[in-house]
Structure formats: C-alpha cells, structure tokens
Coordinates of C-alpha atoms and ligand atoms in Angstrom, one line a residue:
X3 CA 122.1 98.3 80.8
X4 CA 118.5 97.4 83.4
X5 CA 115.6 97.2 80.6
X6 CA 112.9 99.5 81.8
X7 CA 109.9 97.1 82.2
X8 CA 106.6 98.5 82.7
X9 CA 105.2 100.0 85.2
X10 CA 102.2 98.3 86.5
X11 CA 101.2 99.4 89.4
X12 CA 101.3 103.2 90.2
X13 CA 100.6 104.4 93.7
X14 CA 100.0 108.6 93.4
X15 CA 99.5 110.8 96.4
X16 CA 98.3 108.4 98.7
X17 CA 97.3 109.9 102.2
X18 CA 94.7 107.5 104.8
X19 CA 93.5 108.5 107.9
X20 CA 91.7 106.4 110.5
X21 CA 89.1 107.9 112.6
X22 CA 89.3 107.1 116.0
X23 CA 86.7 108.6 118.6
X24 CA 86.4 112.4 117.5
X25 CA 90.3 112.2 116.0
X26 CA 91.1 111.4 112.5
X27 CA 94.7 109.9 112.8
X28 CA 96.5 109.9 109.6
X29 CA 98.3 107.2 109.2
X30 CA 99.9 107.2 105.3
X31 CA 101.0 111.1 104.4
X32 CA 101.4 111.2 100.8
X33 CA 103.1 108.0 99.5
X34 CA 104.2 107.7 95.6
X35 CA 105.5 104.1 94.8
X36 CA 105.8 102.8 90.9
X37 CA 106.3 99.2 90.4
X38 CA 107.1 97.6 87.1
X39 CA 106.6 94.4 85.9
X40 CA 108.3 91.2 87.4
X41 CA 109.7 93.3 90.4
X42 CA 110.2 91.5 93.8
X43 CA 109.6 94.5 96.2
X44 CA 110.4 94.1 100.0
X45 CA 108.7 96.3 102.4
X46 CA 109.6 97.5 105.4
X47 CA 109.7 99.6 107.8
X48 CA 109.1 99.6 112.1
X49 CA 105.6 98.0 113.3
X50 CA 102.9 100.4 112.9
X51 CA 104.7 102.9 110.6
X52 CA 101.5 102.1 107.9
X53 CA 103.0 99.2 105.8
X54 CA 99.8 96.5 106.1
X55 CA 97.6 99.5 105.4
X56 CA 99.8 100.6 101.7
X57 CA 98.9 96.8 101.5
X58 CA 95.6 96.7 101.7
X59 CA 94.6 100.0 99.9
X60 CA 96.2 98.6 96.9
X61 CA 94.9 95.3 97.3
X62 CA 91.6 97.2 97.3
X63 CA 90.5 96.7 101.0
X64 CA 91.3 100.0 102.3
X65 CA 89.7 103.2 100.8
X66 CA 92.1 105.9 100.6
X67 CA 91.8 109.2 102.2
X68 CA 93.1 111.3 99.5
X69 CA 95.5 110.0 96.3
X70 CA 95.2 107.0 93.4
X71 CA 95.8 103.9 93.3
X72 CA 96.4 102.6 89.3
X73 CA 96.8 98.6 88.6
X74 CA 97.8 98.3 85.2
X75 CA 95.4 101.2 83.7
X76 CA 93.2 100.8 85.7
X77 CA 92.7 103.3 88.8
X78 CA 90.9 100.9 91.2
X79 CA 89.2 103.4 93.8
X80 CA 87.0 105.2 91.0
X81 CA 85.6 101.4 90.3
X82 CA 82.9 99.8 92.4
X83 CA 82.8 97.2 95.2
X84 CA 82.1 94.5 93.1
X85 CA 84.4 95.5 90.3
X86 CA 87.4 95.5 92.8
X87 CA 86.4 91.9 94.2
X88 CA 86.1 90.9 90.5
X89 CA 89.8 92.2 89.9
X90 CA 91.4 91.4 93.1
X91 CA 90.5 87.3 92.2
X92 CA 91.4 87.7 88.1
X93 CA 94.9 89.4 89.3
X94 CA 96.4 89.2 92.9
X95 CA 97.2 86.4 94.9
X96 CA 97.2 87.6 99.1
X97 CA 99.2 85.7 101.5
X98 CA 98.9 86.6 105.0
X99 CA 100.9 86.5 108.4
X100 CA 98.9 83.6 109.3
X101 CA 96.9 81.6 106.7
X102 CA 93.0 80.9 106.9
X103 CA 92.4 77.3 106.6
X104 CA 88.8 75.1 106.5
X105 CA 89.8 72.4 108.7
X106 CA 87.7 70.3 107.0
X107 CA 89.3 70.2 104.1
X108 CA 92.1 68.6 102.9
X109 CA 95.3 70.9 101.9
X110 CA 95.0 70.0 98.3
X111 CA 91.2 70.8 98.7
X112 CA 92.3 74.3 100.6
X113 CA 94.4 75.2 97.9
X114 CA 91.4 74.4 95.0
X115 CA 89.2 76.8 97.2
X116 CA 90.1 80.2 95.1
X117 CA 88.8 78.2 92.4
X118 CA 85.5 77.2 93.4
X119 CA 84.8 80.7 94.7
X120 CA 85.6 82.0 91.0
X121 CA 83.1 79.7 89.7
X122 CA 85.4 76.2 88.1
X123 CA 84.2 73.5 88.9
X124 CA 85.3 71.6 91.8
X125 CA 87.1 68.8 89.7
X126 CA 88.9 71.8 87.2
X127 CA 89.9 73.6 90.8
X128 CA 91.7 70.2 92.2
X129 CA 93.4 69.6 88.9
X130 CA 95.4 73.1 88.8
X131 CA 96.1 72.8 92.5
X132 CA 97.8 69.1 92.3
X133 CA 100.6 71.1 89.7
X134 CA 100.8 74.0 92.3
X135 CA 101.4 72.0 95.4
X136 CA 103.8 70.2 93.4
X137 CA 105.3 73.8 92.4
X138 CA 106.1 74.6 96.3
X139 CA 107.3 71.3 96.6
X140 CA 104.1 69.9 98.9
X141 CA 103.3 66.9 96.9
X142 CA 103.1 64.4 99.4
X143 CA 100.7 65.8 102.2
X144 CA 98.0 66.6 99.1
X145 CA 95.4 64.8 101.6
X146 CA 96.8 65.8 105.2
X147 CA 94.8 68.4 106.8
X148 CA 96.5 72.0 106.8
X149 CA 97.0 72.3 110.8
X150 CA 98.6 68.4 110.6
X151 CA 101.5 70.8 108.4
X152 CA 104.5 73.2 110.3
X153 CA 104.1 77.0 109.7
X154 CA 106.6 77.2 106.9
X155 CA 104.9 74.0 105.0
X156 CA 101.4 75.7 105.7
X157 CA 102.9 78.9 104.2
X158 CA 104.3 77.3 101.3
X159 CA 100.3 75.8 100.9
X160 CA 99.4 79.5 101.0
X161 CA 101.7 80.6 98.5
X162 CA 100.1 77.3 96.3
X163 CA 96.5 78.8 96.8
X164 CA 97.9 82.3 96.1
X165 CA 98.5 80.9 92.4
X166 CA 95.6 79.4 91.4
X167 CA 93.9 81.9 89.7
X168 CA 96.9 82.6 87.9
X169 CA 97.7 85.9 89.3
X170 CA 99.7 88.8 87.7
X171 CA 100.5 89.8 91.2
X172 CA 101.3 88.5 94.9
X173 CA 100.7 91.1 97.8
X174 CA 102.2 89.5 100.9
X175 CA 101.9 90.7 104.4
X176 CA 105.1 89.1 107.1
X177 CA 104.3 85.9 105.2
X178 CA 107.6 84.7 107.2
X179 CA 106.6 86.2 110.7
X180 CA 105.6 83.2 112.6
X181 CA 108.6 81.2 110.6
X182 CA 112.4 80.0 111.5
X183 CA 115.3 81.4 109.9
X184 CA 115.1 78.1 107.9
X185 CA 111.8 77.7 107.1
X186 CA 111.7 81.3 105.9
X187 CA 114.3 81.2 103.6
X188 CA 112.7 78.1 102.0
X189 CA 109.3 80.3 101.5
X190 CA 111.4 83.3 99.8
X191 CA 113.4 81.1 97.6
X192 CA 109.8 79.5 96.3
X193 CA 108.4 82.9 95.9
X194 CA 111.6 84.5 94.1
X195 CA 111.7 81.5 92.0
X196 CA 108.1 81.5 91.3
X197 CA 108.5 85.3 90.6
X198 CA 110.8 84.6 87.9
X199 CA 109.5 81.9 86.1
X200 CA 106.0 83.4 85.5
X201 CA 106.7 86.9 86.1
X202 CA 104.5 87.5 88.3
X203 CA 105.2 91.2 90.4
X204 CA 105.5 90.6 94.4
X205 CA 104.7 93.5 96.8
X206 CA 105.9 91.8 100.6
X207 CA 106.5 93.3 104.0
X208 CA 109.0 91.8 106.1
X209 CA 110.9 92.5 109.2
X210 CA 113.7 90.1 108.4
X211 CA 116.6 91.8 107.5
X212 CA 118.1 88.2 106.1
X213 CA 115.9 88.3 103.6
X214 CA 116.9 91.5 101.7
X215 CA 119.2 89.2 99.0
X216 CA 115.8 87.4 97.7
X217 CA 114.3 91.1 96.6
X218 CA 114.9 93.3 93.7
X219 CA 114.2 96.5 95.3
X220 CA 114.0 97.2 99.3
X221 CA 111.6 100.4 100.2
X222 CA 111.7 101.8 103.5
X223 CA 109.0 103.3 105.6
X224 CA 109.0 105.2 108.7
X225 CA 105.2 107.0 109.8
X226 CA 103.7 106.8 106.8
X227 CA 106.2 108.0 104.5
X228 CA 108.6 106.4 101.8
X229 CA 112.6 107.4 103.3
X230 CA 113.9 104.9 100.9
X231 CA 113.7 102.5 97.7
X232 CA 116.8 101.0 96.8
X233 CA 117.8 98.4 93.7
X234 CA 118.5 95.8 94.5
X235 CA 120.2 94.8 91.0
X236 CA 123.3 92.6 92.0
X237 CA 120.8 90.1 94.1
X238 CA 118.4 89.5 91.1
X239 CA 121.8 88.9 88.9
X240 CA 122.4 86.4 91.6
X241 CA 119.3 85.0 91.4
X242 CA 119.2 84.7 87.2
X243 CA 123.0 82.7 88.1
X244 CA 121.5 80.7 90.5
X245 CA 118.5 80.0 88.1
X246 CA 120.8 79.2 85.1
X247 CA 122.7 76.5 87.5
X248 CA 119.4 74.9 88.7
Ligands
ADP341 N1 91.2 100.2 111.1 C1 92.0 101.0 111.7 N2 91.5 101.9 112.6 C2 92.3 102.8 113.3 N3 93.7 102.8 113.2 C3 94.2 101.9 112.4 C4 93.4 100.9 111.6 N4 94.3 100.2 110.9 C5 95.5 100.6 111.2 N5 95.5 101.6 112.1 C6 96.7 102.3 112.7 O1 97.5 102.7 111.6 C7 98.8 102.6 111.9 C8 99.5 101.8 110.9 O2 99.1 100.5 111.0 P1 99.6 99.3 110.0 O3 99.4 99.8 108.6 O4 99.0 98.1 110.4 O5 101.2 99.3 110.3 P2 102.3 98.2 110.0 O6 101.7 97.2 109.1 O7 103.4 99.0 109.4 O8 102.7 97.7 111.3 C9 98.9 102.0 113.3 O9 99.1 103.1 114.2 C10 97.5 101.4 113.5 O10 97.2 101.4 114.8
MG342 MG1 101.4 95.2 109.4

C-alpha cells in the first residue's frame, strides 16, 4: 500500500488574467493541484498553455487573479511582500531555463551567493557550497568561471545554488531546455536523487517526454486547465531499486 504523505502545498481555485491593452486575457481558469511531501512532479503541457505562470504564482512572483495558494499552512497571497521574499529564501530553491550568473565570480563563489543575500557570512556561505558542488558532482571547476562550464554542468551549478539554503522545495522551469538528451538526463538523475535523499518536493516543467521515468507524478495542462495527473508509482519503485544498488 502508497503511504499518504502530507500534503504541502495546496493550490485552490487558481484563476490569473493578464491585462493587455483594454483586454484582460485569462490565462489559468481555475486550477486545483495538491502536492505532498517528497513528490517529484513533472509539468507539462504545450508552450503557452500557462505552466511558467502556475510556477511563479506559487513561487510567490505572480499575484493570482482569483484562488489560494497554501505552502505548508501557510496561504502565501494573504502575507506581504516582504513576508513572501522572507519565505521564498527559507523554503524554495528556483532553477531557471537559463541560469543567472555574476561573471565575476567564481562558480563555487556563484553557488555561495543565496547565502550572502540571506545574511551568512561570506566564509559560512563558501563552506556549504564546497559539499553542494561536490553533491552534483562539480568538484573540480570550484574556481572556473560559470560561462567557462557547458549548459548541463552550468545547470548542475544551478541545481547546487538551488540547495543552499536548505530548501524544503525546488520549483523548476525547462531546467533541461537548452540541454542534450545526455546532459539532461544527468540533471534529472541529480535532482531525483537529491529529491530522495533529503526529501525535498520538486515542482518542474518539461517538454521532454524522456524524462517522464525520473518523476513521481506527470500533470498535464492544456489552456490553463489541469486534463491530467497521473502516478507515476512503478518509476519511483525504480528509482528506490536503483537507490538500494548505488
Ligand atoms: N506578464 C504577462 N502579461 C501578459 N501575458 C502574459 C504574461 N505572462 C504570460 N502571459 C501569457 O500567458 C500565457 C501563458 O504563459 P506561460 O505561463 O508563460 O506559458 P507556458 O509556460 O506554459 O509556456 C501566454 O499566452 C503568455 O503570452
Ligand atoms: Mg514557460
């Protein structure tokens, strides 16, 4: 029997609309998601059909029209500005399509950033990124400069910096977009494994097909509504095999 984990992140109602010119275009009619603890969600759906801005309302970026959005108990929206900065650093990791580097900085230094910005020191911030980019499996370009890395070793520094504040959760958006087949792969094995060892909940869109196996659960989107959210329970046995081998 599938324990029933808790559910940590509840998504009620949730309609947006954009207003462009004198039109308001709705964009999200009325979506209802429930994710529990640990979950790897993929999701998908075609280009435009809402999935970045689901994303980004419950990362706190994006106001919702209408509808709640509740992170742990928490129902974010009814909070302040500030509160949901505060919360968005103490709980969820973001890693983007294409990661924001300071050139100037070396990738170990990159990584440390999140940690500066939260107020450690720079010397505490370095220290938890040198286990991190071991974690990914970056060890040996600590003091290369992020564009001297490929797209899927820059990714796996963005999944690294994604970690430092020891998030609960890890909202992706087409982190494997600008990657190979190869590369991309790599990226979802590091993040399912990561997933599973600290049980940490992962919210990603993809448009890779191929990557289904890595997920626990695939929900579907088509103009702004959920069509479908499958479990995806044989690939996370899989994965607890494979984890058992390793
Ligand atoms: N800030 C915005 N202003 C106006 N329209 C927007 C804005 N953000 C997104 N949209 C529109 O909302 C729809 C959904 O966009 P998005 O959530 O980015 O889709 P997806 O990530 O699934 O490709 C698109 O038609 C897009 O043009
Ligand atoms: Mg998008």
């Amino acid at each position: 029997m599938v324990e029933e984990k808790e559910i940590v992140i509840k998504v009620m109602n949730l309609k947006k609309s954009f207003r462009v010119g004198t039109q308001d275009i709705q964009v999200l009619h009325g979506i209802n998601l429930e994710v529990r603890k640990g979950e790897f969600i993929l999701l998908v759906g075609p280009s435009g059909c809402g999935k970045s801005t689901l994303l980004h309302t419950i990362y706190g970026l994006e106001s919702p029209t209408e509808g709640t959005v509740t992170i742990e108990l928490d129902d974010i929206w009814t909070q302040s500005k500030d509160w949901r900065a505060n919360f968005r650093n103490k709980n969820i990791g973001f890693i983007p399509q294409q990661p924001f580097w300071i050139k100037s900085l070396t990738v170990i230094e990159n990584i440390a950033i999140p940690g500066v910005i939260a107020g450690k020191t720079f010397h505490e911030s370095v220290t938890i990124a040198a286990k991190l980019i071991e974690l990914v499996g970056m060890g040996e370009w600590a003091n290369h400069r992020p564009f001297d890395l490929s797209g899927g070793q820059q990714q796996r520094i963005a999944l690294a910096r994604s970690l430092l504040l020891n998030p609960k959760f890890i909202i992706a958006d087409e982190p494997t977009g600008n990657l190979d087949m190869k590369a991309g792969e790599v990226l979802m094995t590091l993040v399912r494994n990561i997933s599973k060892q600290f049980g940490i909940t992962i919210l990603m869109v993809t448009h890779n097909t191929d990557q289904y196996k890595f997920s626990s659960r695939i929900v579907s989107m088509v103009d702004g509504k959920i069509v479908s959210d499958v479990i995806n329970q044989n690939s996370f046995d899989m994965i607890e095999e494979d984890m058992k081998k390793s």
